[in-house]
Amino acid sequence: MPSLRFFLGKLGRLIATIFAITSLVFIVLRVLPGDPARTIAGLDADEREVAALRAELGTDRPLGEQYLSWLSATARLDFGASFFHERPVVDLIRERIPLTLSLSVAAFAGALVLALPLGVAMAVRRWGAVDYLGMGFSHAAMALPEFWLAILLLLGFAVLLGWFPLFGAATPRHFVLPVVALALSRAAVLVRLVRSSMIEELDKEYVLAARAHGLPEPRIRYRYALRNALLPVITVGAIQFGYLLGGSIVIEQVFSLPGLGRLLLSAIYRRDFPVVQGGVIVTAVVFSGVNFIADLLYSAANPKIRMR
Amino acid sequence: MVEDWTRQQILTAIGTTLTALAVTVLVVVVVFAVYAPLLVAHAPTAQNLDARFQPPGTEGHLLGTDELGRDVLSRIVYGSRASLGVGGIAVLLSSSVGMALGLVAALAGGVVEDTITILADAVLSFPTILLAIAVVSVLQYGMLQVGAAIGVVFMPVFARLVRAETKAVREEGYFRSSRALGSSLLRTVALHVLPNVLPRVVVQATITFALAIVIESSLAYLGLGTQPPNPSWGLMLRDARNALFHAPWLSVFPGLVLALTIFSLNFLGDRLAEHLGR
């Protein structure tokens, strides 16, 4: 297990990152857009209305004071109330986030299930038929923007073949195509990493030594080499999970799934800033949390890191 | 041995063919963007409600027409301007500012380096498309704004790359000798640091160009990029969403051009990286 010092160090980093995220969101979404009160009230509102709104939102106070109250509210998960829904933002997010998270987790699992065996098979028979097919798949899937891949899946399996429903989230069947679209895109990246990492391990001397001792090849590959080859996959896997969270924003739009992405987008169309702020912060914090867990997993799997 | 040799030849041939294909695709897309008005018979925004949803191959409309009777081919040709424009702005911005920040961080060290590193990490802790969406929601949706938003997202990538590379060069004998012989810092950077850093920056810029085009089309698909009636590949795919059943080709052609462009950039980026021995 990672030492306490290591854990605390990583935790400190996580807290610093979350602090940086909230500050960045404050600058980008609260300071740069100018006057939120003017935006909400509309261009034809008279000056008195706007001033009243400013007082209500607290945007008439000094920027430093606003920043501090913003930080303390954010720490309490208080993102204010949605202008449009007239409900607390945190409730809206709580309703929508399970769909987005389950979509991402399912796609991540799918990507691993595809990328791990394929990557290993490619590495074991380097420059073989499987290797070329795998590289072809990876190149092709990386060139297809996720949302177009999703559209193609819709055209093929929902419109032409009619195997899956078109839009919505009514049944588990509705989630098959979105998950496949997200998983294929991520697998395209992961498979290359598994392959190159596995090739590197198979070239190492301990593999040669194991072979010289006459250990069975599957055991060398899967018990020894794969275990070491998976280390970089943990770190990159976490980053890929972040892409999944971002990608699901777009994919939810393709399939009309009522997740966090759609909440965020409709909020942007309506200039409903509290919802945009809350959604962006929550997504970024989840992503940082995943990276944090990946760091811990990495250190648990790799004694060399722990000792530092 | 002989078998291996022929196999190697086949592989080289495939590689060369794909490279030629990638270069051709990019040249075609650039020609589309530059000479769009000379290439197409219809204005990209010209509507013809009598000729809606014409299938591909219709007289005068090689790739058919959309729900407003606009010529799909013309819109694809003109749409290259949005992709290349936004991609170009994003790459220029992220590589130049990112490179400057990376150089400053590596050469200044101390608080300056820490600040730049923390900022870069903060930006990188957002999923790319999410940050682009957030920035665009504030800046609004012109080509310059979308390009700038995507540029900001990729700045830290260049900053990190250049910082690491510069720090390595800084420890080299030739860097120290150059300084010891009295060359100014600027001259030393220009003569010894940049030649080491630029190849990797070019490779990264190629890949970033592809990513920026993906994000541009995604934003347009979400309604946060190029605004109607202006053509962009992502926006065409958005419009096609309501016609999946009776006009599926509208969802295919823009995506195909998009995918070919992205593949070409990625492939050339890979070849370039190989060529530079990384």
mmCIF file of N, CA and C in Angstrom, chain B residues 64-171:
data_model
loop_
_atom_site.group_PDB
_atom_site.id
_atom_site.type_symbol
_atom_site.label_atom_id
_atom_site.label_comp_id
_atom_site.label_asym_id
_atom_site.label_seq_id
_atom_site.Cartn_x
_atom_site.Cartn_y
_atom_site.Cartn_z
ATOM 1 N N GLY B 64 -25.986 15.580 -53.954
ATOM 2 C CA GLY B 64 -27.364 15.800 -53.503
ATOM 3 C C GLY B 64 -27.566 17.157 -52.857
ATOM 4 N N THR B 65 -28.770 17.352 -52.285
ATOM 5 C CA THR B 65 -29.076 18.612 -51.616
ATOM 6 C C THR B 65 -29.655 18.340 -50.230
ATOM 7 N N ASP B 66 -29.633 19.368 -49.379
ATOM 8 C CA ASP B 66 -30.096 19.188 -47.996
ATOM 9 C C ASP B 66 -31.534 19.646 -47.811
ATOM 10 N N GLU B 67 -31.950 19.844 -46.563
ATOM 11 C CA GLU B 67 -33.365 20.101 -46.283
ATOM 12 C C GLU B 67 -33.826 21.464 -46.784
ATOM 13 N N LEU B 68 -32.888 22.330 -47.161
ATOM 14 C CA LEU B 68 -33.278 23.622 -47.726
ATOM 15 C C LEU B 68 -32.922 23.682 -49.209
ATOM 16 N N GLY B 69 -32.585 22.527 -49.771
ATOM 17 C CA GLY B 69 -32.246 22.484 -51.183
ATOM 18 C C GLY B 69 -30.863 23.044 -51.494
ATOM 19 N N ARG B 70 -30.011 23.167 -50.463
ATOM 20 C CA ARG B 70 -28.665 23.674 -50.704
ATOM 21 C C ARG B 70 -27.780 22.537 -51.205
ATOM 22 N N ASP B 71 -26.823 22.871 -52.086
ATOM 23 C CA ASP B 71 -25.970 21.864 -52.707
ATOM 24 C C ASP B 71 -24.937 21.347 -51.689
ATOM 25 N N VAL B 72 -24.952 20.030 -51.445
ATOM 26 C CA VAL B 72 -24.082 19.455 -50.418
ATOM 27 C C VAL B 72 -22.608 19.619 -50.776
ATOM 28 N N LEU B 73 -22.265 19.374 -52.056
ATOM 29 C CA LEU B 73 -20.867 19.482 -52.468
ATOM 30 C C LEU B 73 -20.343 20.905 -52.227
ATOM 31 N N SER B 74 -21.142 21.901 -52.598
ATOM 32 C CA SER B 74 -20.708 23.287 -52.402
ATOM 33 C C SER B 74 -20.473 23.570 -50.927
ATOM 34 N N ARG B 75 -21.371 23.050 -50.093
ATOM 35 C CA ARG B 75 -21.229 23.301 -48.661
ATOM 36 C C ARG B 75 -19.999 22.599 -48.094
ATOM 37 N N ILE B 76 -19.706 21.399 -48.635
ATOM 38 C CA ILE B 76 -18.503 20.702 -48.171
ATOM 39 C C ILE B 76 -17.252 21.489 -48.570
ATOM 40 N N VAL B 77 -17.226 21.950 -49.838
ATOM 41 C CA VAL B 77 -16.063 22.705 -50.314
ATOM 42 C C VAL B 77 -15.861 23.952 -49.460
ATOM 43 N N TYR B 78 -16.940 24.707 -49.239
ATOM 44 C CA TYR B 78 -16.828 25.917 -48.421
ATOM 45 C C TYR B 78 -16.569 25.590 -46.949
ATOM 46 N N GLY B 79 -17.095 24.447 -46.488
ATOM 47 C CA GLY B 79 -16.936 24.062 -45.090
ATOM 48 C C GLY B 79 -15.485 23.875 -44.692
ATOM 49 N N SER B 80 -14.609 23.571 -45.681
ATOM 50 C CA SER B 80 -13.190 23.398 -45.378
ATOM 51 C C SER B 80 -12.616 24.680 -44.772
ATOM 52 N N ARG B 81 -13.234 25.829 -45.130
ATOM 53 C CA ARG B 81 -12.700 27.091 -44.599
ATOM 54 C C ARG B 81 -12.843 27.160 -43.085
ATOM 55 N N ALA B 82 -13.997 26.691 -42.564
ATOM 56 C CA ALA B 82 -14.205 26.713 -41.115
ATOM 57 C C ALA B 82 -13.183 25.807 -40.432
ATOM 58 N N SER B 83 -13.017 24.576 -40.968
ATOM 59 C CA SER B 83 -12.109 23.622 -40.340
ATOM 60 C C SER B 83 -10.674 24.130 -40.349
ATOM 61 N N LEU B 84 -10.188 24.519 -41.549
ATOM 62 C CA LEU B 84 -8.798 24.951 -41.653
ATOM 63 C C LEU B 84 -8.587 26.276 -40.934
ATOM 64 N N GLY B 85 -9.564 27.167 -41.016
ATOM 65 C CA GLY B 85 -9.429 28.462 -40.358
ATOM 66 C C GLY B 85 -9.320 28.307 -38.854
ATOM 67 N N VAL B 86 -10.291 27.600 -38.273
ATOM 68 C CA VAL B 86 -10.279 27.410 -36.827
ATOM 69 C C VAL B 86 -9.048 26.603 -36.409
ATOM 70 N N GLY B 87 -8.769 25.531 -37.145
ATOM 71 C CA GLY B 87 -7.601 24.699 -36.822
ATOM 72 C C GLY B 87 -6.323 25.516 -36.893
ATOM 73 N N GLY B 88 -6.197 26.323 -37.945
ATOM 74 C CA GLY B 88 -4.994 27.130 -38.129
ATOM 75 C C GLY B 88 -4.810 28.132 -37.002
ATOM 76 N N ILE B 89 -5.894 28.833 -36.668
ATOM 77 C CA ILE B 89 -5.815 29.822 -35.585
ATOM 78 C C ILE B 89 -5.429 29.125 -34.276
ATOM 79 N N ALA B 90 -6.093 27.987 -34.008
ATOM 80 C CA ALA B 90 -5.834 27.270 -32.757
ATOM 81 C C ALA B 90 -4.377 26.832 -32.677
ATOM 82 N N VAL B 91 -3.836 26.279 -33.778
ATOM 83 C CA VAL B 91 -2.459 25.781 -33.748
ATOM 84 C C VAL B 91 -1.469 26.931 -33.619
ATOM 85 N N LEU B 92 -1.689 28.014 -34.387
ATOM 86 C CA LEU B 92 -0.773 29.149 -34.304
ATOM 87 C C LEU B 92 -0.735 29.704 -32.891
ATOM 88 N N LEU B 93 -1.935 29.886 -32.322
ATOM 89 C CA LEU B 93 -2.021 30.461 -30.987
ATOM 90 C C LEU B 93 -1.388 29.536 -29.946
ATOM 91 N N SER B 94 -1.811 28.256 -29.949
ATOM 92 C CA SER B 94 -1.331 27.367 -28.894
ATOM 93 C C SER B 94 0.164 27.113 -29.027
ATOM 94 N N SER B 95 0.680 26.970 -30.268
ATOM 95 C CA SER B 95 2.102 26.658 -30.390
ATOM 96 C C SER B 95 2.959 27.872 -30.072
ATOM 97 N N SER B 96 2.556 29.069 -30.541
ATOM 98 C CA SER B 96 3.418 30.222 -30.277
ATOM 99 C C SER B 96 3.399 30.601 -28.796
ATOM 100 N N VAL B 97 2.213 30.760 -28.232
ATOM 101 C CA VAL B 97 2.140 31.144 -26.815
ATOM 102 C C VAL B 97 2.681 30.018 -25.939
ATOM 103 N N GLY B 98 2.293 28.767 -26.265
ATOM 104 C CA GLY B 98 2.768 27.637 -25.476
ATOM 105 C C GLY B 98 4.288 27.541 -25.500
ATOM 106 N N MET B 99 4.869 27.751 -26.681
ATOM 107 C CA MET B 99 6.321 27.663 -26.800
ATOM 108 C C MET B 99 6.988 28.761 -25.985
ATOM 109 N N ALA B 100 6.450 29.982 -26.094
ATOM 110 C CA ALA B 100 7.017 31.093 -25.327
ATOM 111 C C ALA B 100 6.952 30.788 -23.829
ATOM 112 N N LEU B 101 5.783 30.315 -23.365
ATOM 113 C CA LEU B 101 5.630 30.017 -21.941
ATOM 114 C C LEU B 101 6.606 28.921 -21.516
ATOM 115 N N GLY B 102 6.752 27.902 -22.346
ATOM 116 C CA GLY B 102 7.654 26.798 -22.023
ATOM 117 C C GLY B 102 9.097 27.269 -21.924
ATOM 118 N N LEU B 103 9.519 28.110 -22.872
ATOM 119 C CA LEU B 103 10.889 28.635 -22.861
ATOM 120 C C LEU B 103 11.126 29.470 -21.612
ATOM 121 N N VAL B 104 10.171 30.374 -21.336
ATOM 122 C CA VAL B 104 10.311 31.246 -20.170
ATOM 123 C C VAL B 104 10.385 30.399 -18.897
ATOM 124 N N ALA B 105 9.479 29.412 -18.786
ATOM 125 C CA ALA B 105 9.453 28.581 -17.583
ATOM 126 C C ALA B 105 10.794 27.876 -17.395
ATOM 127 N N ALA B 106 11.323 27.296 -18.456
ATOM 128 C CA ALA B 106 12.547 26.510 -18.332
ATOM 129 C C ALA B 106 13.750 27.400 -18.042
ATOM 130 N N LEU B 107 13.788 28.597 -18.655
ATOM 131 C CA LEU B 107 14.972 29.442 -18.505
ATOM 132 C C LEU B 107 14.912 30.282 -17.248
ATOM 133 N N ALA B 108 13.701 30.666 -16.824
ATOM 134 C CA ALA B 108 13.590 31.514 -15.640
ATOM 135 C C ALA B 108 13.649 30.685 -14.359
ATOM 136 N N GLY B 109 12.980 29.533 -14.369
ATOM 137 C CA GLY B 109 12.950 28.701 -13.167
ATOM 138 C C GLY B 109 12.206 29.383 -12.034
ATOM 139 N N GLY B 110 12.333 28.829 -10.833
ATOM 140 C CA GLY B 110 11.776 29.461 -9.644
ATOM 141 C C GLY B 110 10.274 29.650 -9.681
ATOM 142 N N VAL B 111 9.856 30.804 -9.155
ATOM 143 C CA VAL B 111 8.430 31.088 -9.014
ATOM 144 C C VAL B 111 7.745 31.119 -10.387
ATOM 145 N N VAL B 112 8.448 31.710 -11.369
ATOM 146 C CA VAL B 112 7.865 31.826 -12.705
ATOM 147 C C VAL B 112 7.539 30.434 -13.247
ATOM 148 N N GLU B 113 8.510 29.528 -13.122
ATOM 149 C CA GLU B 113 8.309 28.173 -13.623
ATOM 150 C C GLU B 113 7.155 27.488 -12.885
ATOM 151 N N ASP B 114 7.137 27.654 -11.542
ATOM 152 C CA ASP B 114 6.065 27.028 -10.754
ATOM 153 C C ASP B 114 4.694 27.541 -11.175
ATOM 154 N N THR B 115 4.607 28.874 -11.340
ATOM 155 C CA THR B 115 3.312 29.458 -11.711
ATOM 156 C C THR B 115 2.840 28.908 -13.050
ATOM 157 N N ILE B 116 3.734 28.912 -14.031
ATOM 158 C CA ILE B 116 3.347 28.430 -15.359
ATOM 159 C C ILE B 116 2.954 26.953 -15.291
ATOM 160 N N THR B 117 3.711 26.171 -14.517
ATOM 161 C CA THR B 117 3.399 24.740 -14.412
ATOM 162 C C THR B 117 2.029 24.516 -13.777
ATOM 163 N N ILE B 118 1.743 25.267 -12.699
ATOM 164 C CA ILE B 118 0.457 25.087 -12.021
ATOM 165 C C ILE B 118 -0.699 25.474 -12.940
ATOM 166 N N LEU B 119 -0.519 26.603 -13.665
ATOM 167 C CA LEU B 119 -1.564 27.034 -14.594
ATOM 168 C C LEU B 119 -1.794 25.977 -15.676
ATOM 169 N N ALA B 120 -0.683 25.457 -16.205
ATOM 170 C CA ALA B 120 -0.796 24.454 -17.265
ATOM 171 C C ALA B 120 -1.525 23.219 -16.738
ATOM 172 N N ASP B 121 -1.174 22.799 -15.521
ATOM 173 C CA ASP B 121 -1.831 21.623 -14.933
ATOM 174 C C ASP B 121 -3.325 21.863 -14.731
ATOM 175 N N ALA B 122 -3.655 23.104 -14.312
ATOM 176 C CA ALA B 122 -5.072 23.406 -14.075
ATOM 177 C C ALA B 122 -5.859 23.301 -15.375
ATOM 178 N N VAL B 123 -5.277 23.857 -16.450
ATOM 179 C CA VAL B 123 -5.976 23.796 -17.739
ATOM 180 C C VAL B 123 -6.103 22.335 -18.197
ATOM 181 N N LEU B 124 -5.056 21.553 -17.945
ATOM 182 C CA LEU B 124 -5.078 20.156 -18.380
ATOM 183 C C LEU B 124 -6.011 19.296 -17.534
ATOM 184 N N SER B 125 -6.488 19.835 -16.385
ATOM 185 C CA SER B 125 -7.364 19.010 -15.562
ATOM 186 C C SER B 125 -8.826 19.137 -15.990
ATOM 187 N N PHE B 126 -9.066 19.833 -17.110
ATOM 188 C CA PHE B 126 -10.402 19.813 -17.709
ATOM 189 C C PHE B 126 -10.389 18.864 -18.897
ATOM 190 N N PRO B 127 -11.472 18.078 -19.072
ATOM 191 C CA PRO B 127 -11.582 17.377 -20.343
ATOM 192 C C PRO B 127 -11.562 18.407 -21.472
ATOM 193 N N THR B 128 -10.744 18.171 -22.515
ATOM 194 C CA THR B 128 -10.518 19.176 -23.565
ATOM 195 C C THR B 128 -11.791 19.837 -24.067
ATOM 196 N N ILE B 129 -12.745 19.013 -24.493
ATOM 197 C CA ILE B 129 -13.938 19.585 -25.138
ATOM 198 C C ILE B 129 -14.743 20.409 -24.144
ATOM 199 N N LEU B 130 -14.712 20.007 -22.872
ATOM 200 C CA LEU B 130 -15.458 20.737 -21.852
ATOM 201 C C LEU B 130 -14.913 22.153 -21.700
ATOM 202 N N LEU B 131 -13.585 22.268 -21.653
ATOM 203 C CA LEU B 131 -12.981 23.592 -21.497
ATOM 204 C C LEU B 131 -13.266 24.441 -22.732
ATOM 205 N N ALA B 132 -13.173 23.799 -23.915
ATOM 206 C CA ALA B 132 -13.467 24.537 -25.143
ATOM 207 C C ALA B 132 -14.903 25.052 -25.111
ATOM 208 N N ILE B 133 -15.829 24.203 -24.642
ATOM 209 C CA ILE B 133 -17.238 24.612 -24.554
ATOM 210 C C ILE B 133 -17.382 25.794 -23.604
ATOM 211 N N ALA B 134 -16.712 25.711 -22.441
ATOM 212 C CA ALA B 134 -16.822 26.779 -21.451
ATOM 213 C C ALA B 134 -16.283 28.094 -22.014
ATOM 214 N N VAL B 135 -15.111 28.034 -22.650
ATOM 215 C CA VAL B 135 -14.509 29.266 -23.168
ATOM 216 C C VAL B 135 -15.358 29.841 -24.297
ATOM 217 N N VAL B 136 -15.835 28.954 -25.186
ATOM 218 C CA VAL B 136 -16.644 29.422 -26.309
ATOM 219 C C VAL B 136 -17.957 30.027 -25.825
ATOM 220 N N SER B 137 -18.522 29.478 -24.740
ATOM 221 C CA SER B 137 -19.802 30.011 -24.253
ATOM 222 C C SER B 137 -19.638 31.454 -23.802
ATOM 223 N N VAL B 138 -18.408 31.817 -23.460
ATOM 224 C CA VAL B 138 -18.156 33.200 -23.057
ATOM 225 C C VAL B 138 -17.773 34.064 -24.258
ATOM 226 N N LEU B 139 -16.886 33.535 -25.112
ATOM 227 C CA LEU B 139 -16.354 34.331 -26.225
ATOM 228 C C LEU B 139 -17.323 34.456 -27.383
ATOM 229 N N GLN B 140 -18.337 33.576 -27.437
ATOM 230 C CA GLN B 140 -19.234 33.482 -28.586
ATOM 231 C C GLN B 140 -18.571 32.797 -29.782
ATOM 232 N N TYR B 141 -19.331 32.728 -30.909
ATOM 233 C CA TYR B 141 -19.054 31.649 -31.850
ATOM 234 C C TYR B 141 -18.403 32.017 -33.182
ATOM 235 N N GLY B 142 -17.703 33.128 -33.279
ATOM 236 C CA GLY B 142 -17.025 33.424 -34.542
ATOM 237 C C GLY B 142 -15.829 32.517 -34.763
ATOM 238 N N MET B 143 -15.274 32.518 -36.000
ATOM 239 C CA MET B 143 -14.130 31.651 -36.296
ATOM 240 C C MET B 143 -12.951 31.977 -35.387
ATOM 241 N N LEU B 144 -12.717 33.294 -35.204
ATOM 242 C CA LEU B 144 -11.595 33.738 -34.381
ATOM 243 C C LEU B 144 -11.775 33.271 -32.932
ATOM 244 N N GLN B 145 -13.008 33.413 -32.432
ATOM 245 C CA GLN B 145 -13.273 33.064 -31.035
ATOM 246 C C GLN B 145 -13.127 31.557 -30.803
ATOM 247 N N VAL B 146 -13.727 30.769 -31.705
ATOM 248 C CA VAL B 146 -13.633 29.313 -31.542
ATOM 249 C C VAL B 146 -12.172 28.876 -31.650
ATOM 250 N N GLY B 147 -11.450 29.455 -32.635
ATOM 251 C CA GLY B 147 -10.026 29.142 -32.786
ATOM 252 C C GLY B 147 -9.258 29.494 -31.523
ATOM 253 N N ALA B 148 -9.566 30.671 -30.950
ATOM 254 C CA ALA B 148 -8.870 31.100 -29.740
ATOM 255 C C ALA B 148 -9.187 30.166 -28.577
ATOM 256 N N ALA B 149 -10.479 29.773 -28.458
ATOM 257 C CA ALA B 149 -10.872 28.883 -27.358
ATOM 258 C C ALA B 149 -10.110 27.568 -27.451
ATOM 259 N N ILE B 150 -10.035 26.993 -28.656
ATOM 260 C CA ILE B 150 -9.331 25.719 -28.813
ATOM 261 C C ILE B 150 -7.836 25.926 -28.604
ATOM 262 N N GLY B 151 -7.330 27.086 -29.050
ATOM 263 C CA GLY B 151 -5.922 27.397 -28.856
ATOM 264 C C GLY B 151 -5.544 27.415 -27.377
ATOM 265 N N VAL B 152 -6.401 28.027 -26.568
ATOM 266 C CA VAL B 152 -6.140 28.101 -25.124
ATOM 267 C C VAL B 152 -6.062 26.694 -24.534
ATOM 268 N N VAL B 153 -6.962 25.827 -24.991
ATOM 269 C CA VAL B 153 -7.020 24.471 -24.454
ATOM 270 C C VAL B 153 -5.704 23.717 -24.698
ATOM 271 N N PHE B 154 -5.074 23.971 -25.859
ATOM 272 C CA PHE B 154 -3.872 23.194 -26.200
ATOM 273 C C PHE B 154 -2.561 23.876 -25.841
ATOM 274 N N MET B 155 -2.630 25.121 -25.334
ATOM 275 C CA MET B 155 -1.401 25.819 -24.936
ATOM 276 C C MET B 155 -0.525 25.012 -23.977
ATOM 277 N N PRO B 156 -1.124 24.438 -22.908
ATOM 278 C CA PRO B 156 -0.285 23.733 -21.932
ATOM 279 C C PRO B 156 0.473 22.563 -22.536
ATOM 280 N N VAL B 157 -0.092 21.933 -23.568
ATOM 281 C CA VAL B 157 0.586 20.799 -24.194
ATOM 282 C C VAL B 157 1.926 21.250 -24.758
ATOM 283 N N PHE B 158 1.909 22.389 -25.472
ATOM 284 C CA PHE B 158 3.146 22.903 -26.052
ATOM 285 C C PHE B 158 4.079 23.416 -24.955
ATOM 286 N N ALA B 159 3.486 24.097 -23.957
ATOM 287 C CA ALA B 159 4.313 24.659 -22.888
ATOM 288 C C ALA B 159 5.099 23.551 -22.182
ATOM 289 N N ARG B 160 4.412 22.456 -21.874
ATOM 290 C CA ARG B 160 5.066 21.335 -21.198
ATOM 291 C C ARG B 160 6.188 20.740 -22.040
ATOM 292 N N LEU B 161 5.850 20.495 -23.316
ATOM 293 C CA LEU B 161 6.806 19.893 -24.235
ATOM 294 C C LEU B 161 8.067 20.736 -24.340
ATOM 295 N N VAL B 162 7.882 22.051 -24.591
ATOM 296 C CA VAL B 162 9.021 22.943 -24.802
ATOM 297 C C VAL B 162 9.808 23.117 -23.503
ATOM 298 N N ARG B 163 9.096 23.162 -22.390
ATOM 299 C CA ARG B 163 9.786 23.324 -21.113
ATOM 300 C C ARG B 163 10.716 22.141 -20.855
ATOM 301 N N ALA B 164 10.188 20.938 -21.016
ATOM 302 C CA ALA B 164 10.999 19.745 -20.764
ATOM 303 C C ALA B 164 12.207 19.699 -21.684
ATOM 304 N N GLU B 165 11.964 19.985 -22.957
ATOM 305 C CA GLU B 165 13.037 19.920 -23.956
ATOM 306 C C GLU B 165 14.105 20.979 -23.676
ATOM 307 N N THR B 166 13.651 22.190 -23.324
ATOM 308 C CA THR B 166 14.581 23.283 -23.058
ATOM 309 C C THR B 166 15.433 22.988 -21.824
ATOM 310 N N LYS B 167 14.790 22.415 -20.814
ATOM 311 C CA LYS B 167 15.557 22.100 -19.596
ATOM 312 C C LYS B 167 16.665 21.099 -19.903
ATOM 313 N N ALA B 168 16.355 20.154 -20.800
ATOM 314 C CA ALA B 168 17.366 19.169 -21.177
ATOM 315 C C ALA B 168 18.523 19.842 -21.908
ATOM 316 N N VAL B 169 18.179 20.734 -22.859
ATOM 317 C CA VAL B 169 19.224 21.410 -23.643
ATOM 318 C C VAL B 169 20.091 22.281 -22.736
ATOM 319 N N ARG B 170 19.437 22.893 -21.732
ATOM 320 C CA ARG B 170 20.138 23.798 -20.831
ATOM 321 C C ARG B 170 21.317 23.130 -20.127
ATOM 322 N N GLU B 171 21.192 21.830 -19.906
ATOM 323 C CA GLU B 171 22.255 21.103 -19.208
ATOM 324 C C GLU B 171 23.387 20.690 -20.137
#
